[in-house]
Amino acid sequence: MSAKATDAISQRIVNETADCGISLIASLPDGWITNLITHYDRDKRFRHVAVNREESAIGLCSGAFFSGLGTFALMGASGFLTCIYAITKINYTYQIPLLIGITLRGRPGDGAKFHQSNGLYLEQVIQAIDIPFVPVETADDIPRIGTACRHSRVMSRPVVVGFTREMLRGEA
């Protein structure tokens, strides 16, 4: 893994979200997205808010929608799984669009044993609540973030964008 490659990918993701009109980022750390969070935190185009619970990111971003802000909630896969009630209660009930970025932990190649259940259940949970899911598995997929953001606004519901470790490292 090259720091230069990771920085380049993070900057491309940051630029893509800025191009979508996103200006507020709410995040909870995950080892895979530390570099990306740092890029958002340092970029003057964004207000970055570090939250202590993933549900807080959903609530903050959903409330900010009513003030006209474009928002992005960024978290790990396991944190996303804790947000199902908040998403279905707040975003589905009140038709609030939201771009949610998650790490695709637990896929083959992830050596963290405690994340393996994410790989077993994540996509089935996403399907169970009928939330659109857009995987970003290579650098060439980064423009799909903009597509996901626009789709969220068209359907007035959240869309999940999932990042692989290899893509975030600049290896794919």
Steps between C-alpha positions, in 0.01 A plus 500: 500500500640835395412817692508688171248262340273516806514880499417512129194277545382695804531826308303358206219395736504842669481676163215276383293576809571873468382487139170354628436805716588329825636737763444319832678177589411310818732212576590236751851357460578168340859401431436471129368858463736688732680661207173594332366659819824699533457632147144615575608657826772706330299605194345848532206401276362282780391525858607174657334382821643202684219317678507251786227270362401414147136583573617853579641528148163394357313748721737789434504449125124451484433819697748696290304401189219731616741794496593422139839341563630205302630242747703181517498260796823299504555192718603138523275212398430388856399856592264515206331184626421679827317775306216300348233637733617861459501468120162333473336725760649838401599480134230268371216659698589859409644425154843644576774430246839411643824367359652244737856379449608176664801272501440154360653320796487123526547422133760240402842645569396689816713338769300647790310204643255724688382654169423172324132511600474824300602311190237235568203731564563854377365481148201287607407762762533776239269302270254429781434870555498578125777757515691542173859379529782620275834319545813702424756226443751669269621854438301496176183460712549830689262692266227262621500704822351792307245271338402364843469850643274618218290183525451559873360844424274373222347229716509703827660209687848396606746324273797303634840517332736221607879536479737205473834507680691449175334798336560724803868400495533577130561134417189448286 
